[in-house]
Amino acid sequence: MIRWKARSSWTVAVVCTLALAGQTLAADEKGQGDGGLLGFVPASAKEQLSLEQRFDALLDPVEQRAWLKEMSSAPNQVGSPHDKANAEFVRAKFREWGWDARIETFSVLYPTPKKVALALLGPHPYTAALHEPAVAGDVTSGITQGVLPPYNVYGGDGDVTAPLVYVNYGMPDDYKALARHGIDVRGKIVIARYGGGWRGLKPKLAQEHGAVGCLIYSDPREDGYAAGDAYPQGGWRPAQGVQRGSVADMQQYPGDPLTPGIGSTSGAKRLSIADAKTILKIPVIPISYADATPLLQALEGPVVPPGWRGALALTYHIGPSTAPVHLSVLSDWKQQPVYDVIATLKGAVEPDQWIVRGNHRDGWVFGAWDPLSGHVALMAEAKAIGTLYRQGWRPKRTLVYASWDGEEAGLLGSTEWAETHAEELQRKAVMYLNSDANGRGFLSVGGSHSLQHLVNQVAAGVEDPETKVSVLERMRALMQVTGNEKNARPEKKQEATLAAQGGDVPIKALGSGSDYSAFLQHLGIASLDLGFGGEDDNAGIYHSLYDSFDHYMRFGDTTFAYGVALSKVAGHLMLRTADAEVVPLRFGDFSDTLDRYIAELHTLADNLRKDTEQQHTLLDSHAFALVSDPTRPLAPPERESDVPAIDFAPLDQAAQQLKQSVQAWQAAYDAQAAAGFHMPETQRHRMNALMGQMEQALGDPAGLPERPWFKHMIYAPGMLTGYGVKTVPGVREAIEGRRWDEASRCIETTAKTLDRYRARIERLTVLLGKPA
């Protein structure tokens, strides 16, 4: 999952001030002055808001606390007894609450460590502990039975001895810097610090550059004592804390590495391990900064650039080391079961339209923060909805609640379920709503922009537990503050501008990192991902032994007020989408967002051209050679290729035509809404069915270049960002990678995709017709 970054106390204070200033606007939004609840006529909107109030009254933070304590009481990784016990516990609860619940089991490749060893050889030998000790006051940290040692799943096996080289974050620019220093990692073991990009890219890039092994350590600058007091005094990573995690090449495809594109059922055809593209070839392990310190002290060679320096009390050198390092990883490459709990309440009017909700349940060890803090909020929703059902309420559309297994290793449970039921999901699923870890602070939402207005309406009606303004206004205030900070990125500044205008708060685009990926990017189902955070201290125990109930009760959402807030936001989104007369999508928000993305592509190409011309000027004038210190030589950068003129006309034209069609649809929609959506039921059902499948039109059957599993042409994780999103990814990544012919092809492909989406909008406009 993607972690929240804690905000400074100054930032929080300013945000609270702005949020309070926005109370009047929030009140206007609660009143739905823009025409009422999206997708509802006035009479049914009033009933809906009353239903949501009844739902809210059924949410109990005490229950969330009890479920969290129970479910995080023992190791909870895939294959553990407690993982299965939790699945059976959740299924029993769903059934108790009136849901039709079952467990679907998949068999996935899930390697676990048989032997992991790391040692510095030479005159000052050191054997790494590779162990997290118990911490005073943390009851579960003393449990050893069933706890796997820290490791990176889907790294390769190997026994290697080689010099060590420090590669900073191990990202592409870091290897360019190494080349300028004359450092070659071929035949070496590299050590990279966490941060700067997704962990799986570090060993992948090391492997591509010829390294024979990779170590990833947590530097205290990122999540240890430089950020705050270490656990147990504070919430941050202690010296021997280790961040576990997957290093599968999920930018190719998530899920079981042996069954890309198909569900890993018992009879599924599987690849050999050697042929699986997402499994690395070199050994890789995560280590603590206590274990990293002697290794870093053994490095010689140049002192690192300023931006490469962490917070350890040593001089950081690039290397290589004169003393070799020995790394050994041996894994048990076996199949393990993953247990997805699937619960349904059948719709009374449009049962073949599904509203799907999910949160994963598995952790790396105990998983109190990640993921169970979000999972217990989902359980609270399910219990409250079950009570409403027993009281006589019936959803118009079918509700599907899912407790996923195997997310941590590579979105296993959700991906295998989605691939197994792909055809049915593409016919029936209207929306997928995801959450993961939940904390205290600000609501964060990403997803399909056709759902943006629905999110804003719901967030305007949920009160923030701390400030008593709406969670929407805190979102708005946070965007304004962070977007106006001195070093704010351009997209943050743009968010701040939009938030300050007083309309809808923009939601983020989704890359990867949690269970929405198969639904949005593979199947084309409109999706959302949401949770609270930013005011808690959880980064330091991320994916470690110390992600525990005791840590959460000291440094997390200790009263579970934000657990209840998450249940309210997610529950209202589910209930409204289930009960709306017309599926609550607003296509103009997508069109407006797309315009910004295309403008960014123009700017990207223009800036790249200017930067390239500047580099050529400096190279031709020998400027780099003239400023290089002869005693510390630094070679000039490799000459970049020229940036040609890029013809964006097909994309620009497609976006403009889409905007015109969306405006015509919105005018017809507004007229029908004003008239109360009086239309024959068959017409309404046909329109809702088509609206529910709109997101699929943004996919291309061939998928993205070199990774066909990813079908969506607007949102995808970046090949070199991991979790981070690339919008209009085919075009953007081709430009960034200086693949000019590919960029032209992707412009044409994306334009044709937008034309297909526009054609569906125009069909909807005709189907909507004029008010009766």
mmCIF file of N, CA and C in Angstrom, residues 254 356 404 411 414-415 417-419 422 425-426 429-434 445-451 507-529 585 590 597 692-700 703-704 708-717 723 725-729 753 757:
data_model
loop_
_atom_site.group_PDB
_atom_site.id
_atom_site.type_symbol
_atom_site.label_atom_id
_atom_site.label_comp_id
_atom_site.label_asym_id
_atom_site.label_seq_id
_atom_site.Cartn_x
_atom_site.Cartn_y
_atom_site.Cartn_z
ATOM 1 N N PRO A 254 0.172 -7.480 -11.961
ATOM 2 C CA PRO A 254 0.093 -7.937 -10.581
ATOM 3 C C PRO A 254 -0.503 -9.344 -10.529
ATOM 4 N N VAL A 356 -19.149 -2.876 -5.827
ATOM 5 C CA VAL A 356 -18.183 -3.763 -5.173
ATOM 6 C C VAL A 356 -17.300 -2.955 -4.222
ATOM 7 N N TRP A 404 -10.067 -9.231 0.953
ATOM 8 C CA TRP A 404 -9.052 -9.826 0.086
ATOM 9 C C TRP A 404 -7.904 -10.418 0.904
ATOM 10 N N LEU A 411 -1.003 -7.986 -4.739
ATOM 11 C CA LEU A 411 -2.436 -7.866 -5.069
ATOM 12 C C LEU A 411 -2.994 -9.222 -5.510
ATOM 13 N N SER A 414 -7.228 -10.125 -4.860
ATOM 14 C CA SER A 414 -8.141 -9.320 -5.684
ATOM 15 C C SER A 414 -7.916 -9.572 -7.166
ATOM 16 N N THR A 415 -6.643 -9.683 -7.573
ATOM 17 C CA THR A 415 -6.356 -9.890 -8.992
ATOM 18 C C THR A 415 -6.866 -11.244 -9.463
ATOM 19 N N TRP A 417 -9.265 -13.070 -8.194
ATOM 20 C CA TRP A 417 -10.738 -13.076 -8.213
ATOM 21 C C TRP A 417 -11.252 -12.303 -9.415
ATOM 22 N N ALA A 418 -10.652 -11.129 -9.685
ATOM 23 C CA ALA A 418 -11.098 -10.311 -10.814
ATOM 24 C C ALA A 418 -10.836 -11.019 -12.140
ATOM 25 N N GLU A 419 -9.686 -11.671 -12.263
ATOM 26 C CA GLU A 419 -9.398 -12.388 -13.512
ATOM 27 C C GLU A 419 -10.306 -13.591 -13.686
ATOM 28 N N ALA A 422 -13.798 -12.191 -14.694
ATOM 29 C CA ALA A 422 -13.635 -11.002 -15.535
ATOM 30 C C ALA A 422 -14.847 -10.725 -16.408
ATOM 31 N N LEU A 425 -17.812 -9.565 -14.307
ATOM 32 C CA LEU A 425 -17.567 -8.241 -13.737
ATOM 33 C C LEU A 425 -17.704 -7.151 -14.793
ATOM 34 N N GLN A 426 -17.226 -7.400 -15.992
ATOM 35 C CA GLN A 426 -17.337 -6.373 -17.026
ATOM 36 C C GLN A 426 -18.781 -6.172 -17.476
ATOM 37 N N ALA A 429 -20.341 -5.038 -12.984
ATOM 38 C CA ALA A 429 -19.772 -4.144 -11.968
ATOM 39 C C ALA A 429 -19.834 -2.689 -12.424
ATOM 40 N N VAL A 430 -20.450 -1.858 -11.613
ATOM 41 C CA VAL A 430 -20.587 -0.418 -11.884
ATOM 42 C C VAL A 430 -19.433 0.350 -11.254
ATOM 43 N N MET A 431 -19.046 -0.032 -10.048
ATOM 44 C CA MET A 431 -18.002 0.682 -9.317
ATOM 45 C C MET A 431 -17.285 -0.284 -8.402
ATOM 46 N N TYR A 432 -15.978 -0.083 -8.259
ATOM 47 C CA TYR A 432 -15.202 -0.758 -7.221
ATOM 48 C C TYR A 432 -14.668 0.303 -6.269
ATOM 49 N N LEU A 433 -14.892 0.096 -4.972
ATOM 50 C CA LEU A 433 -14.460 1.036 -3.932
ATOM 51 C C LEU A 433 -13.478 0.334 -3.010
ATOM 52 N N ASN A 434 -12.264 0.864 -2.944
ATOM 53 C CA ASN A 434 -11.180 0.233 -2.180
ATOM 54 C C ASN A 434 -10.755 1.104 -1.004
ATOM 55 N N VAL A 445 -8.515 10.733 -1.492
ATOM 56 C CA VAL A 445 -9.322 9.969 -2.452
ATOM 57 C C VAL A 445 -8.651 10.022 -3.815
ATOM 58 N N GLY A 446 -8.548 8.887 -4.436
ATOM 59 C CA GLY A 446 -8.111 8.812 -5.823
ATOM 60 C C GLY A 446 -9.057 7.924 -6.595
ATOM 61 N N GLY A 447 -9.074 8.095 -7.920
ATOM 62 C CA GLY A 447 -9.920 7.204 -8.695
ATOM 63 C C GLY A 447 -10.373 7.784 -10.009
ATOM 64 N N SER A 448 -11.415 7.173 -10.547
ATOM 65 C CA SER A 448 -11.997 7.575 -11.823
ATOM 66 C C SER A 448 -12.660 8.937 -11.661
ATOM 67 N N HIS A 449 -12.337 9.846 -12.566
ATOM 68 C CA HIS A 449 -12.818 11.220 -12.378
ATOM 69 C C HIS A 449 -14.297 11.399 -12.698
ATOM 70 N N SER A 450 -14.909 10.429 -13.320
ATOM 71 C CA SER A 450 -16.364 10.479 -13.486
ATOM 72 C C SER A 450 -17.071 10.321 -12.146
ATOM 73 N N LEU A 451 -16.351 9.853 -11.116
ATOM 74 C CA LEU A 451 -16.912 9.699 -9.773
ATOM 75 C C LEU A 451 -16.567 10.877 -8.859
ATOM 76 N N ILE A 507 -9.946 14.891 -7.212
ATOM 77 C CA ILE A 507 -9.416 13.649 -6.671
ATOM 78 C C ILE A 507 -8.190 13.256 -7.486
ATOM 79 N N LYS A 508 -7.366 12.393 -6.913
ATOM 80 C CA LYS A 508 -6.117 11.997 -7.548
ATOM 81 C C LYS A 508 -6.365 10.908 -8.587
ATOM 82 N N ALA A 509 -5.438 10.789 -9.515
ATOM 83 C CA ALA A 509 -5.414 9.637 -10.411
ATOM 84 C C ALA A 509 -4.751 8.471 -9.685
ATOM 85 N N LEU A 510 -5.136 7.253 -10.037
ATOM 86 C CA LEU A 510 -4.621 6.073 -9.362
ATOM 87 C C LEU A 510 -3.539 5.388 -10.179
ATOM 88 N N GLY A 511 -2.441 5.031 -9.505
ATOM 89 C CA GLY A 511 -1.395 4.237 -10.119
ATOM 90 C C GLY A 511 -1.522 2.791 -9.693
ATOM 91 N N SER A 512 -0.782 2.408 -8.651
ATOM 92 C CA SER A 512 -0.910 1.054 -8.121
ATOM 93 C C SER A 512 -0.603 1.099 -6.640
ATOM 94 N N GLY A 513 -0.569 -0.071 -6.011
ATOM 95 C CA GLY A 513 -0.251 -0.137 -4.601
ATOM 96 C C GLY A 513 -1.341 -0.711 -3.739
ATOM 97 N N SER A 514 -2.527 -0.962 -4.316
ATOM 98 C CA SER A 514 -3.587 -1.615 -3.559
ATOM 99 C C SER A 514 -4.553 -2.284 -4.535
ATOM 100 N N ASP A 515 -5.644 -2.820 -3.978
ATOM 101 C CA ASP A 515 -6.443 -3.805 -4.701
ATOM 102 C C ASP A 515 -7.376 -3.267 -5.773
ATOM 103 N N TYR A 516 -7.325 -1.993 -6.099
ATOM 104 C CA TYR A 516 -8.156 -1.465 -7.181
ATOM 105 C C TYR A 516 -7.581 -1.771 -8.559
ATOM 106 N N SER A 517 -6.318 -2.183 -8.630
ATOM 107 C CA SER A 517 -5.614 -2.228 -9.912
ATOM 108 C C SER A 517 -6.306 -3.112 -10.936
ATOM 109 N N ALA A 518 -6.671 -4.333 -10.564
ATOM 110 C CA ALA A 518 -7.295 -5.251 -11.530
ATOM 111 C C ALA A 518 -8.637 -4.717 -12.013
ATOM 112 N N PHE A 519 -9.368 -4.065 -11.130
ATOM 113 C CA PHE A 519 -10.686 -3.568 -11.501
ATOM 114 C C PHE A 519 -10.584 -2.381 -12.453
ATOM 115 N N LEU A 520 -9.753 -1.416 -12.116
ATOM 116 C CA LEU A 520 -9.660 -0.198 -12.916
ATOM 117 C C LEU A 520 -8.825 -0.402 -14.169
ATOM 118 N N GLN A 521 -7.614 -0.892 -14.003
ATOM 119 C CA GLN A 521 -6.646 -0.843 -15.086
ATOM 120 C C GLN A 521 -6.658 -2.060 -15.993
ATOM 121 N N HIS A 522 -7.244 -3.155 -15.525
ATOM 122 C CA HIS A 522 -7.332 -4.355 -16.352
ATOM 123 C C HIS A 522 -8.739 -4.548 -16.920
ATOM 124 N N LEU A 523 -9.750 -4.384 -16.057
ATOM 125 C CA LEU A 523 -11.128 -4.634 -16.489
ATOM 126 C C LEU A 523 -11.875 -3.373 -16.891
ATOM 127 N N GLY A 524 -11.391 -2.202 -16.517
ATOM 128 C CA GLY A 524 -12.062 -0.974 -16.902
ATOM 129 C C GLY A 524 -13.322 -0.694 -16.113
ATOM 130 N N ILE A 525 -13.277 -0.922 -14.810
ATOM 131 C CA ILE A 525 -14.410 -0.650 -13.927
ATOM 132 C C ILE A 525 -14.097 0.634 -13.153
ATOM 133 N N ALA A 526 -15.012 1.590 -13.171
ATOM 134 C CA ALA A 526 -14.798 2.848 -12.449
ATOM 135 C C ALA A 526 -14.484 2.543 -10.986
ATOM 136 N N SER A 527 -13.413 3.141 -10.464
ATOM 137 C CA SER A 527 -12.907 2.749 -9.150
ATOM 138 C C SER A 527 -12.527 3.956 -8.313
ATOM 139 N N LEU A 528 -12.533 3.729 -7.000
ATOM 140 C CA LEU A 528 -12.083 4.717 -6.024
ATOM 141 C C LEU A 528 -11.203 4.031 -4.991
ATOM 142 N N ASP A 529 -10.281 4.796 -4.411
ATOM 143 C CA ASP A 529 -9.463 4.336 -3.304
ATOM 144 C C ASP A 529 -9.431 5.459 -2.277
ATOM 145 N N LEU A 585 -22.665 9.172 -12.084
ATOM 146 C CA LEU A 585 -21.429 9.559 -12.752
ATOM 147 C C LEU A 585 -21.601 10.935 -13.372
ATOM 148 N N PHE A 590 -14.427 14.145 -15.859
ATOM 149 C CA PHE A 590 -13.370 13.417 -16.557
ATOM 150 C C PHE A 590 -12.832 14.228 -17.725
ATOM 151 N N TYR A 597 -4.476 16.887 -18.330
ATOM 152 C CA TYR A 597 -3.447 15.891 -18.625
ATOM 153 C C TYR A 597 -2.812 16.131 -19.995
ATOM 154 N N GLY A 692 -22.858 2.090 -16.526
ATOM 155 C CA GLY A 692 -22.025 1.226 -15.691
ATOM 156 C C GLY A 692 -20.811 0.680 -16.410
ATOM 157 N N GLN A 693 -20.837 0.665 -17.737
ATOM 158 C CA GLN A 693 -19.729 0.124 -18.523
ATOM 159 C C GLN A 693 -18.911 1.217 -19.204
ATOM 160 N N MET A 694 -19.156 2.468 -18.875
ATOM 161 C CA MET A 694 -18.481 3.561 -19.566
ATOM 162 C C MET A 694 -16.964 3.514 -19.417
ATOM 163 N N GLU A 695 -16.475 3.199 -18.231
ATOM 164 C CA GLU A 695 -15.024 3.222 -18.003
ATOM 165 C C GLU A 695 -14.295 2.238 -18.921
ATOM 166 N N GLN A 696 -14.989 1.148 -19.285
ATOM 167 C CA GLN A 696 -14.352 0.155 -20.152
ATOM 168 C C GLN A 696 -13.969 0.738 -21.507
ATOM 169 N N ALA A 697 -14.687 1.764 -21.933
ATOM 170 C CA ALA A 697 -14.392 2.384 -23.226
ATOM 171 C C ALA A 697 -13.063 3.129 -23.204
ATOM 172 N N LEU A 698 -12.497 3.358 -22.024
ATOM 173 C CA LEU A 698 -11.198 4.017 -21.931
ATOM 174 C C LEU A 698 -10.031 3.033 -21.996
ATOM 175 N N GLY A 699 -10.348 1.781 -22.256
ATOM 176 C CA GLY A 699 -9.313 0.770 -22.402
ATOM 177 C C GLY A 699 -9.077 0.414 -23.857
ATOM 178 N N ASP A 700 -7.905 -0.116 -24.132
ATOM 179 C CA ASP A 700 -7.580 -0.623 -25.462
ATOM 180 C C ASP A 700 -7.277 -2.111 -25.328
ATOM 181 N N GLY A 703 -3.702 -3.198 -24.832
ATOM 182 C CA GLY A 703 -3.000 -2.750 -23.649
ATOM 183 C C GLY A 703 -1.878 -1.773 -23.963
ATOM 184 N N LEU A 704 -1.102 -1.462 -22.936
ATOM 185 C CA LEU A 704 0.011 -0.519 -23.078
ATOM 186 C C LEU A 704 1.210 -1.206 -23.730
ATOM 187 N N PRO A 708 0.722 -5.682 -21.869
ATOM 188 C CA PRO A 708 -0.671 -5.745 -22.342
ATOM 189 C C PRO A 708 -1.703 -5.973 -21.252
ATOM 190 N N TRP A 709 -1.269 -6.399 -20.034
ATOM 191 C CA TRP A 709 -2.245 -6.593 -18.959
ATOM 192 C C TRP A 709 -2.924 -5.279 -18.614
ATOM 193 N N PHE A 710 -2.197 -4.174 -18.709
ATOM 194 C CA PHE A 710 -2.745 -2.854 -18.373
ATOM 195 C C PHE A 710 -3.468 -2.298 -19.603
ATOM 196 N N LYS A 711 -4.789 -2.267 -19.525
ATOM 197 C CA LYS A 711 -5.627 -1.884 -20.668
ATOM 198 C C LYS A 711 -5.998 -0.400 -20.675
ATOM 199 N N HIS A 712 -6.041 0.227 -19.509
ATOM 200 C CA HIS A 712 -6.564 1.593 -19.395
ATOM 201 C C HIS A 712 -5.590 2.575 -20.040
ATOM 202 N N MET A 713 -6.101 3.447 -20.901
ATOM 203 C CA MET A 713 -5.260 4.385 -21.625
ATOM 204 C C MET A 713 -5.084 5.727 -20.915
ATOM 205 N N ILE A 714 -5.737 5.896 -19.759
ATOM 206 C CA ILE A 714 -5.649 7.176 -19.042
ATOM 207 C C ILE A 714 -4.912 7.035 -17.718
ATOM 208 N N TYR A 715 -5.075 5.917 -17.020
ATOM 209 C CA TYR A 715 -4.435 5.736 -15.719
ATOM 210 C C TYR A 715 -3.637 4.433 -15.704
ATOM 211 N N ALA A 716 -2.397 4.496 -15.243
ATOM 212 C CA ALA A 716 -1.591 3.284 -15.054
ATOM 213 C C ALA A 716 -0.420 3.610 -14.140
ATOM 214 N N PRO A 717 0.096 2.601 -13.420
ATOM 215 C CA PRO A 717 1.347 2.821 -12.699
ATOM 216 C C PRO A 717 2.483 2.973 -13.696
ATOM 217 N N TYR A 723 4.406 2.422 -7.752
ATOM 218 C CA TYR A 723 3.072 2.810 -7.313
ATOM 219 C C TYR A 723 2.599 4.090 -7.992
ATOM 220 N N VAL A 725 1.441 7.078 -10.308
ATOM 221 C CA VAL A 725 0.613 7.044 -11.508
ATOM 222 C C VAL A 725 1.289 7.759 -12.666
ATOM 223 N N LYS A 726 1.029 7.276 -13.863
ATOM 224 C CA LYS A 726 1.300 7.997 -15.098
ATOM 225 C C LYS A 726 -0.042 8.174 -15.805
ATOM 226 N N THR A 727 -0.439 9.422 -16.010
ATOM 227 C CA THR A 727 -1.681 9.686 -16.722
ATOM 228 C C THR A 727 -1.389 9.765 -18.224
ATOM 229 N N VAL A 728 -2.373 9.336 -19.024
ATOM 230 C CA VAL A 728 -2.175 9.123 -20.459
ATOM 231 C C VAL A 728 -0.832 8.386 -20.623
ATOM 232 N N PRO A 729 -0.725 7.196 -20.030
ATOM 233 C CA PRO A 729 0.591 6.587 -19.794
ATOM 234 C C PRO A 729 1.356 6.202 -21.054
ATOM 235 N N THR A 753 -9.181 5.719 -28.660
ATOM 236 C CA THR A 753 -9.859 5.304 -27.423
ATOM 237 C C THR A 753 -10.837 6.377 -26.964
ATOM 238 N N TYR A 757 -14.978 6.312 -26.471
ATOM 239 C CA TYR A 757 -15.637 6.797 -25.254
ATOM 240 C C TYR A 757 -16.673 7.856 -25.609
#
